[in-house]
Short mmCIF file of C-alpha atoms and ligand atoms in Angstrom, two decimals:
data_model
loop_
_atom_site.label_atom_id
_atom_site.label_comp_id
_atom_site.label_asym_id
_atom_site.label_seq_id
_atom_site.Cartn_x
_atom_site.Cartn_y
_atom_site.Cartn_z
CA MET A 1 22.78 13.54 -23.17
CA ASP A 2 24.87 11.60 -20.66
CA THR A 3 24.69 11.75 -16.88
CA GLN A 4 27.41 14.37 -16.54
CA GLN A 5 25.83 16.70 -19.12
CA THR A 6 22.46 16.55 -17.40
CA ILE A 7 24.01 17.29 -14.02
CA GLU A 8 25.81 20.28 -15.57
CA LEU A 9 22.48 21.64 -16.79
CA PHE A 10 21.16 21.45 -13.26
CA ASP A 11 24.26 23.12 -11.85
CA LYS A 12 23.77 26.05 -14.20
CA TYR A 13 20.01 26.40 -14.47
CA VAL A 14 18.12 24.57 -11.70
CA ILE A 15 17.95 26.02 -8.20
CA ALA A 16 19.93 23.77 -5.90
CA ASN A 17 17.28 23.34 -3.20
CA TYR A 18 17.49 19.53 -3.14
CA GLY A 19 20.29 17.22 -2.13
CA ARG A 20 20.28 14.97 -5.21
CA LEU A 21 21.84 11.57 -5.75
CA PRO A 22 24.19 11.60 -8.79
CA ARG A 23 21.93 9.52 -11.03
CA VAL A 24 19.79 10.57 -13.98
CA ILE A 25 16.64 8.47 -14.16
CA VAL A 26 15.35 7.90 -17.67
CA LYS A 27 12.74 5.20 -17.18
CA GLY A 28 10.55 3.65 -14.53
CA GLN A 29 8.62 0.45 -14.83
CA ASN A 30 6.81 -1.57 -12.21
CA GLY A 31 9.17 -1.76 -9.21
CA TYR A 32 12.27 -0.68 -11.11
CA LEU A 33 14.09 2.47 -12.18
CA TYR A 34 16.63 2.72 -14.97
CA ASP A 35 19.34 5.38 -15.06
CA ALA A 36 21.11 7.04 -17.99
CA ASP A 37 24.09 4.72 -17.55
CA GLY A 38 21.94 1.64 -18.03
CA ASN A 39 21.74 0.59 -14.38
CA GLU A 40 18.61 -1.11 -13.03
CA ILE A 41 17.53 -0.02 -9.57
CA LEU A 42 15.03 -1.91 -7.42
CA ASP A 43 12.81 0.87 -6.05
CA MET A 44 11.62 0.42 -2.48
CA PHE A 45 10.71 4.09 -2.12
CA PRO A 46 9.01 4.85 -5.44
CA GLY A 47 8.71 8.58 -5.99
CA TRP A 48 8.54 9.34 -2.25
CA ALA A 49 5.32 7.27 -2.12
CA VAL A 50 3.87 8.86 -5.26
CA SER A 51 4.24 5.79 -7.46
CA GLY A 52 2.15 3.73 -5.06
CA ILE A 53 1.16 1.14 -7.66
CA GLY A 54 4.59 1.12 -9.29
CA HIS A 55 6.12 3.18 -12.06
CA CYS A 56 4.13 3.69 -15.26
CA HIS A 57 1.34 1.28 -14.42
CA PRO A 58 -0.07 0.22 -17.84
CA LYS A 59 -3.64 0.98 -16.82
CA VAL A 60 -2.72 4.51 -15.75
CA VAL A 61 -0.66 5.08 -18.89
CA ALA A 62 -3.57 3.93 -21.06
CA ALA A 63 -6.04 6.19 -19.22
CA ILE A 64 -3.72 9.18 -19.64
CA LYS A 65 -3.37 8.53 -23.38
CA GLU A 66 -7.09 8.16 -23.84
CA GLN A 67 -7.96 11.28 -21.84
CA ALA A 68 -5.20 13.32 -23.50
CA GLU A 69 -6.84 12.86 -26.88
CA LYS A 70 -10.18 14.18 -25.57
CA LEU A 71 -9.55 16.92 -23.04
CA LEU A 72 -6.44 17.77 -21.02
CA HIS A 73 -7.67 20.61 -18.91
CA ILE A 74 -10.86 22.47 -18.37
CA ASP A 75 -11.14 25.12 -15.69
CA ASN A 76 -13.60 24.86 -12.84
CA THR A 77 -15.96 27.32 -14.52
CA PHE A 78 -17.41 24.16 -16.06
CA TYR A 79 -18.26 20.65 -15.02
CA SER A 80 -16.18 17.70 -16.23
CA GLU A 81 -17.00 14.04 -15.80
CA PRO A 82 -13.64 12.66 -14.52
CA GLN A 83 -13.64 15.02 -11.51
CA GLY A 84 -17.16 13.97 -10.51
CA VAL A 85 -16.44 10.26 -10.98
CA LEU A 86 -13.22 10.46 -8.96
CA ALA A 87 -14.95 12.34 -6.11
CA LYS A 88 -17.61 9.60 -5.94
CA MET A 89 -14.98 6.85 -5.89
CA LEU A 90 -13.04 8.52 -3.07
CA SER A 91 -16.19 9.26 -1.10
CA GLU A 92 -17.33 5.63 -1.29
CA ARG A 93 -13.92 4.36 -0.22
CA GLY A 94 -13.68 6.91 2.58
CA PHE A 95 -16.35 8.21 4.96
CA GLY A 96 -18.89 9.53 2.48
CA GLY A 97 -17.41 13.02 2.29
CA LYS A 98 -17.25 15.53 -0.53
CA CYS A 99 -14.02 16.42 -2.32
CA PHE A 100 -12.04 19.50 -3.27
CA PHE A 101 -9.21 18.89 -5.74
CA CYS A 102 -5.79 20.54 -5.94
CA ASN A 103 -2.31 19.49 -7.03
CA SER A 104 -0.24 18.53 -4.02
CA GLY A 105 -0.24 17.50 -0.40
CA ALA A 106 0.58 20.93 0.92
CA GLU A 107 -2.32 22.43 -1.03
CA ALA A 108 -4.70 19.78 0.30
CA ASN A 109 -3.64 20.59 3.86
CA GLU A 110 -3.84 24.31 3.17
CA ALA A 111 -7.44 23.78 2.02
CA ALA A 112 -8.20 21.77 5.17
CA LEU A 113 -6.84 24.49 7.45
CA LYS A 114 -8.80 27.19 5.65
CA LEU A 115 -11.98 25.12 5.72
CA ALA A 116 -11.56 24.48 9.45
CA ARG A 117 -11.34 28.22 10.03
CA LEU A 118 -14.38 28.88 7.85
CA HIS A 119 -16.52 26.15 9.33
CA THR A 120 -15.91 26.81 13.02
CA ALA A 121 -16.93 29.84 15.10
CA SER A 122 -15.06 33.08 14.42
CA GLU A 123 -13.14 33.06 17.72
CA LYS A 124 -11.67 29.70 16.80
CA TYR A 125 -8.39 30.31 14.98
CA LYS A 126 -6.00 27.87 16.58
CA PHE A 127 -4.61 24.58 15.32
CA ILE A 128 -2.97 21.78 17.24
CA THR A 129 -0.44 19.59 15.44
CA ALA A 130 2.01 16.95 16.63
CA GLU A 131 5.77 17.05 17.05
CA GLY A 132 7.53 15.09 14.32
CA SER A 133 4.75 15.81 11.85
CA PHE A 134 5.14 16.81 8.24
CA HIS A 135 2.35 18.70 6.48
CA GLY A 136 4.07 20.56 3.62
CA ARG A 137 6.12 23.61 2.72
CA THR A 138 3.67 26.47 2.20
CA PHE A 139 3.63 29.01 5.01
CA ALA A 140 0.60 27.55 6.80
CA THR A 141 1.58 23.91 6.27
CA VAL A 142 5.21 24.44 7.25
CA THR A 143 3.91 26.17 10.37
CA ALA A 144 1.73 23.09 10.98
CA THR A 145 4.84 20.94 10.52
CA ALA A 146 6.07 20.74 14.10
CA GLN A 147 9.76 20.27 13.41
CA PRO A 148 12.02 23.24 14.17
CA LYS A 149 14.45 22.43 11.32
CA TYR A 150 11.73 23.27 8.78
CA HIS A 151 11.04 26.61 10.47
CA GLU A 152 14.58 27.98 10.46
CA GLY A 153 14.81 31.15 8.39
CA PHE A 154 11.04 31.63 8.14
CA LEU A 155 10.10 33.24 11.42
CA PRO A 156 7.66 34.65 12.26
CA LEU A 157 5.32 31.89 11.12
CA ILE A 158 1.51 31.91 10.89
CA PRO A 159 -0.04 32.63 14.29
CA GLY A 160 -2.28 30.21 16.15
CA PHE A 161 -0.42 26.89 15.94
CA SER A 162 0.50 24.87 19.00
CA TYR A 163 2.48 21.66 19.04
CA VAL A 164 2.10 18.63 21.26
CA PRO A 165 4.18 15.45 21.52
CA PHE A 166 2.74 12.72 19.23
CA ASN A 167 0.64 10.06 20.98
CA ASP A 168 0.62 12.08 24.23
CA ILE A 169 -3.00 12.26 25.41
CA GLU A 170 -2.35 14.42 28.44
CA ALA A 171 -0.50 17.06 26.44
CA LEU A 172 -3.35 17.13 23.95
CA GLU A 173 -5.96 17.67 26.66
CA LYS A 174 -3.89 20.50 28.10
CA ALA A 175 -3.44 22.20 24.72
CA PHE A 176 -7.17 22.27 23.97
CA THR A 177 -8.91 25.61 24.42
CA ASP A 178 -12.15 27.18 23.14
CA GLU A 179 -10.11 28.81 20.41
CA VAL A 180 -9.05 25.57 18.72
CA ALA A 181 -10.49 25.18 15.22
CA ALA A 182 -8.86 21.86 14.40
CA VAL A 183 -6.38 19.19 15.32
CA MET A 184 -4.34 17.90 12.41
CA VAL A 185 -2.21 14.75 12.62
CA GLU A 186 -0.98 11.94 10.40
CA PRO A 187 -2.35 8.50 11.36
CA ILE A 188 1.20 7.27 10.73
CA GLN A 189 3.90 9.94 10.69
CA GLY A 190 5.92 9.52 7.51
CA GLU A 191 8.80 12.01 7.41
CA GLY A 192 8.85 11.88 11.22
CA GLY A 193 10.02 8.26 11.01
CA ILE A 194 7.02 5.90 10.56
CA ASN A 195 5.45 6.59 13.94
CA VAL A 196 2.09 4.82 14.21
CA ALA A 197 -0.67 6.58 16.15
CA ASP A 198 -2.24 4.74 19.09
CA SER A 199 -5.96 4.01 18.68
CA GLU A 200 -6.60 5.60 22.05
CA TYR A 201 -4.82 8.76 20.92
CA LEU A 202 -6.92 9.14 17.79
CA ARG A 203 -10.11 8.40 19.74
CA THR A 204 -9.15 11.10 22.23
CA ILE A 205 -8.65 13.61 19.41
CA ARG A 206 -12.11 12.68 18.14
CA ARG A 207 -13.69 13.14 21.58
CA LEU A 208 -11.95 16.44 22.32
CA CYS A 209 -12.89 17.83 18.90
CA ASP A 210 -16.53 16.82 19.45
CA GLU A 211 -16.62 18.35 22.93
CA ASN A 212 -15.05 21.60 21.71
CA ASN A 213 -16.77 21.98 18.33
CA ALA A 214 -13.44 21.63 16.59
CA LEU A 215 -12.57 19.53 13.54
CA MET A 216 -10.46 16.40 13.36
CA VAL A 217 -8.21 16.58 10.30
CA LEU A 218 -6.10 13.59 9.28
CA ASP A 219 -3.25 14.16 6.88
CA GLU A 220 -3.35 11.02 4.71
CA VAL A 221 -1.02 12.40 2.05
CA GLN A 222 1.45 9.57 2.66
CA THR A 223 -0.79 6.94 4.29
CA GLY A 224 -3.67 7.24 1.82
CA ILE A 225 -4.63 5.32 -1.32
CA GLY A 226 -3.85 1.86 -0.05
CA ARG A 227 -0.27 2.04 1.15
CA THR A 228 -1.16 0.65 4.57
CA GLY A 229 -3.34 -2.13 3.14
CA LYS A 230 -6.55 -0.14 3.57
CA TRP A 231 -7.70 2.76 1.42
CA PHE A 232 -6.90 5.23 4.17
CA GLY A 233 -4.77 4.95 7.28
CA TYR A 234 -7.60 5.98 9.62
CA GLN A 235 -9.46 2.78 8.67
CA HIS A 236 -7.05 0.81 10.84
CA PHE A 237 -8.37 2.70 13.84
CA ASP A 238 -11.81 2.90 15.34
CA VAL A 239 -12.33 6.54 14.41
CA VAL A 240 -13.91 8.71 11.70
CA PRO A 241 -12.32 12.12 11.00
CA ASP A 242 -14.10 15.24 9.70
CA ILE A 243 -11.52 15.92 6.99
CA ILE A 244 -8.80 13.90 5.32
CA THR A 245 -6.21 15.12 2.87
CA MET A 246 -4.46 13.05 0.22
CA ALA A 247 -2.02 13.50 -2.66
CA LYS A 248 1.15 11.47 -3.35
CA ALA A 249 -0.14 8.07 -4.60
CA LEU A 250 -3.55 9.45 -5.63
CA GLY A 251 -2.64 10.06 -9.27
CA GLY A 252 -0.51 6.98 -9.89
CA GLY A 253 2.40 9.32 -10.71
CA VAL A 254 0.47 12.37 -11.94
CA ALA A 255 0.25 15.46 -9.72
CA ILE A 256 -3.08 15.62 -7.89
CA GLY A 257 -4.18 16.38 -4.35
CA ALA A 258 -7.55 16.22 -2.67
CA MET A 259 -9.30 17.16 0.52
CA MET A 260 -12.36 15.17 1.54
CA ALA A 261 -14.67 16.69 4.14
CA ALA A 262 -17.86 15.41 5.77
CA PRO A 263 -20.81 16.91 3.82
CA GLU A 264 -21.92 19.28 6.59
CA VAL A 265 -18.35 20.61 6.93
CA ALA A 266 -17.84 20.78 3.16
CA ALA A 267 -20.91 23.02 2.93
CA SER A 268 -18.90 25.88 4.42
CA LEU A 269 -16.61 26.06 1.40
CA ILE A 270 -18.79 28.32 -0.71
CA PRO A 271 -17.81 30.02 -4.00
CA GLY A 272 -15.12 32.65 -3.58
CA LYS A 273 -13.49 31.17 -0.48
CA HIS A 274 -10.95 28.82 -2.02
CA ALA A 275 -9.91 27.58 -5.45
CA SER A 276 -7.22 25.94 -7.55
CA THR A 277 -6.79 26.62 -11.26
CA PHE A 278 -5.42 23.17 -12.10
CA GLY A 279 -7.40 21.40 -9.37
CA GLY A 280 -9.40 18.42 -10.60
CA ASN A 281 -8.27 18.74 -14.21
CA ALA A 282 -9.42 15.98 -16.54
CA LEU A 283 -5.99 14.42 -17.13
CA ALA A 284 -5.07 14.09 -13.46
CA CYS A 285 -8.53 12.79 -12.55
CA ALA A 286 -8.46 10.19 -15.34
CA ALA A 287 -5.07 8.96 -14.09
CA SER A 288 -6.42 8.84 -10.55
CA ILE A 289 -9.56 6.90 -11.51
CA ALA A 290 -7.35 4.35 -13.30
CA THR A 291 -5.15 4.10 -10.21
CA LEU A 292 -8.08 3.31 -7.93
CA GLU A 293 -9.44 0.80 -10.45
CA ALA A 294 -6.06 -0.92 -10.73
CA ILE A 295 -5.86 -1.23 -6.94
CA GLU A 296 -9.21 -3.02 -6.93
CA GLU A 297 -8.76 -5.16 -10.03
CA GLU A 298 -5.37 -6.42 -8.90
CA ASN A 299 -6.27 -6.83 -5.20
CA LEU A 300 -3.48 -4.48 -4.24
CA LEU A 301 -4.87 -3.65 -0.80
CA GLU A 302 -4.53 -7.32 0.06
CA ASN A 303 -1.10 -7.47 -1.54
CA ALA A 304 0.06 -4.44 0.44
CA GLN A 305 -0.96 -6.21 3.65
CA LYS A 306 0.49 -9.56 2.67
CA ILE A 307 3.78 -8.38 1.18
CA GLY A 308 4.08 -5.69 3.84
CA ASN A 309 3.86 -8.35 6.55
CA TYR A 310 6.34 -10.48 4.66
CA ALA A 311 8.81 -7.58 4.41
CA MET A 312 8.34 -6.76 8.08
CA GLU A 313 9.05 -10.38 9.03
CA LYS A 314 12.23 -10.42 6.92
CA LEU A 315 13.37 -7.11 8.38
CA ASN A 316 12.72 -8.41 11.89
CA GLN A 317 15.00 -11.34 11.10
CA LEU A 318 17.69 -8.87 10.03
CA ALA A 319 17.17 -7.02 13.31
CA GLN A 320 18.14 -10.23 15.16
CA LYS A 321 21.30 -10.44 13.12
CA HIS A 322 22.50 -6.82 13.02
CA ALA A 323 23.04 -4.72 16.13
CA ALA A 324 22.74 -1.65 13.87
CA ILE A 325 18.96 -2.25 13.78
CA ASP A 326 17.11 -1.33 16.94
CA HIS A 327 13.62 -2.36 15.84
CA VAL A 328 11.15 -2.38 12.94
CA ARG A 329 7.72 -0.70 12.91
CA GLY A 330 4.90 0.16 10.53
CA ILE A 331 1.76 -1.09 8.81
CA GLY A 332 1.45 -2.61 5.33
CA MET A 333 3.84 -1.08 2.81
CA MET A 334 4.83 1.69 5.22
CA ILE A 335 7.77 0.30 7.14
CA GLY A 336 10.44 2.02 9.22
CA VAL A 337 13.65 0.39 10.34
CA GLN A 338 14.94 2.17 13.42
CA LEU A 339 18.72 2.18 13.35
CA SER A 340 20.92 2.90 16.32
CA SER A 341 22.94 5.44 14.29
CA ASP A 342 22.81 7.60 11.14
CA GLY A 343 21.52 5.75 8.08
CA SER A 344 22.51 7.99 5.17
CA GLU A 345 25.64 6.00 4.35
CA ILE A 346 23.62 2.77 4.27
CA VAL A 347 21.16 4.32 1.82
CA ALA A 348 24.02 5.44 -0.46
CA LYS A 349 25.64 2.00 -0.38
CA CYS A 350 22.35 0.26 -1.14
CA LEU A 351 21.92 2.49 -4.19
CA GLU A 352 25.38 1.54 -5.43
CA ARG A 353 24.18 -2.06 -5.33
CA GLY A 354 20.93 -1.34 -7.10
CA LEU A 355 18.48 -0.79 -4.24
CA ARG A 356 16.66 2.44 -3.54
CA ILE A 357 15.48 3.03 0.02
CA ASN A 358 15.23 6.23 2.03
CA CYS A 359 16.49 7.51 5.35
CA THR A 360 14.38 9.97 7.32
CA ASN A 361 14.95 11.68 10.65
CA GLN A 362 18.63 10.59 10.42
CA THR A 363 18.15 7.12 11.85
CA VAL A 364 15.01 5.64 10.27
CA ILE A 365 15.26 3.66 7.02
CA ARG A 366 12.00 3.81 5.11
CA PHE A 367 10.97 0.74 3.16
CA MET A 368 7.89 1.79 1.23
CA PRO A 369 7.61 -0.54 -1.76
CA ALA A 370 4.89 -0.12 -4.36
CA MET A 371 1.68 -2.05 -3.63
CA ILE A 372 2.45 -4.33 -6.57
CA ALA A 373 5.72 -5.53 -5.00
CA THR A 374 6.36 -9.28 -5.00
CA ALA A 375 8.00 -11.52 -2.40
CA GLU A 376 10.89 -11.99 -4.85
CA GLN A 377 11.48 -8.23 -4.98
CA ILE A 378 11.42 -8.05 -1.18
CA ASP A 379 13.90 -10.95 -0.99
CA LYS A 380 16.24 -9.15 -3.35
CA ALA A 381 15.95 -5.90 -1.37
CA ILE A 382 16.60 -7.70 1.91
CA GLU A 383 19.63 -9.44 0.44
CA ILE A 384 21.19 -6.12 -0.60
CA PHE A 385 20.29 -4.40 2.67
CA ASP A 386 21.72 -7.37 4.61
CA SER A 387 25.01 -7.26 2.70
CA VAL A 388 25.39 -3.52 3.21
CA LEU A 389 24.68 -3.85 6.94
CA SER A 390 27.19 -6.70 7.23
CA GLU A 391 29.84 -4.57 5.62
CA ALA A 392 29.02 -1.48 7.67
CA THR A 393 29.52 -3.37 10.92
CA GLY A 394 32.54 -5.31 9.66
C1 PLP B 401 4.62 14.67 1.32
C2 PLP B 401 3.69 15.07 2.39
C3 PLP B 401 3.06 16.32 2.40
C4 PLP B 401 3.37 17.39 1.38
O1 PLP B 401 3.00 17.01 0.11
P1 PLP B 401 3.53 17.88 -1.17
O2 PLP B 401 2.84 17.22 -2.32
O3 PLP B 401 5.01 17.75 -1.20
O4 PLP B 401 3.08 19.27 -0.96
C5 PLP B 401 2.15 16.59 3.39
N1 PLP B 401 1.85 15.67 4.34
C6 PLP B 401 2.43 14.45 4.36
C7 PLP B 401 2.05 13.48 5.42
C8 PLP B 401 3.38 14.12 3.41
O5 PLP B 401 3.96 12.92 3.46
#
């Protein structure tokens, strides 16, 4: 089937709820994508941060093959070894919490919100989230997502959510009442445009939650599993949350989500209160275990820091050269280039030249290479980005 035929299938049979680029991807390997017309694309935004250790990592592929021959899925009526092993690995790399498994970021956040309600006193039903956040598309998580554009057409939303400007300590203090069950924020806002939390801000959330018997929930769906150069984004800050959620890069390309909660909080999630049919299935857990092992065996946390810094340095040099770039921000392999105007055209032009990047919030280019990225790949990406910017500004 050629590109046009595939697109025709979509036009007829797939709901058109995404703005898609006119490419059909047939293969992904390491830091590259290949389309149906034989083009190679350097991927600096692999799978919206899902392919965190690159496309089709051989260790993950091998683990999937091996597990697939033994057991694909077993429901949570039984125990299965991969789920237990994965929970232990995450707990040891996080804050010693216990895990609940699901299949996506929104589901992980949904679980966190429900657990916060269950664990705290019955009068506590409110949640505080930050403007510019993104927490998912289910009714509760889209309500938590404090961006009006995601709410249009869905009013009334779930009651009890209040929104405060990100990194604004005073606003947070004002918003806190006895009825707050939890505060949920991203340590680095992803869709909101790579906005890094201040340490002081996160420490204030921790203090206010402690003082008010509320829970501190960090959405690590995008920041988690090594992208920032540490296992979890919160580890860059002097703070320990009660709950973190993760998904995206967790399965090395396979759908899996997880919520990790401190043991005393986790104890409130008793049988009958929450569940997921596919959650923690053997195949996804095996892929996830292999992903975490690959990160360790190949020193990818270190590489994410090193290559991330290298990319940031190169992008800062471009910022000196091009007035179109206001500034560059981020940590590790989570980098935002703040433009002074809309970036969608730049993204389209880069793709024409074989580079995939992303534009979020209209004016922020996201460079989020896989943790296996090399300096040579960054150089190539910078070269293409540079040439497109030069052309755009004449
Ligand atoms: C992508 C994302 C989500 C939603 O994850 P889905 O798997 O699409 O449900 C939630 N929070 C953050 C921070 C994300 O980046």
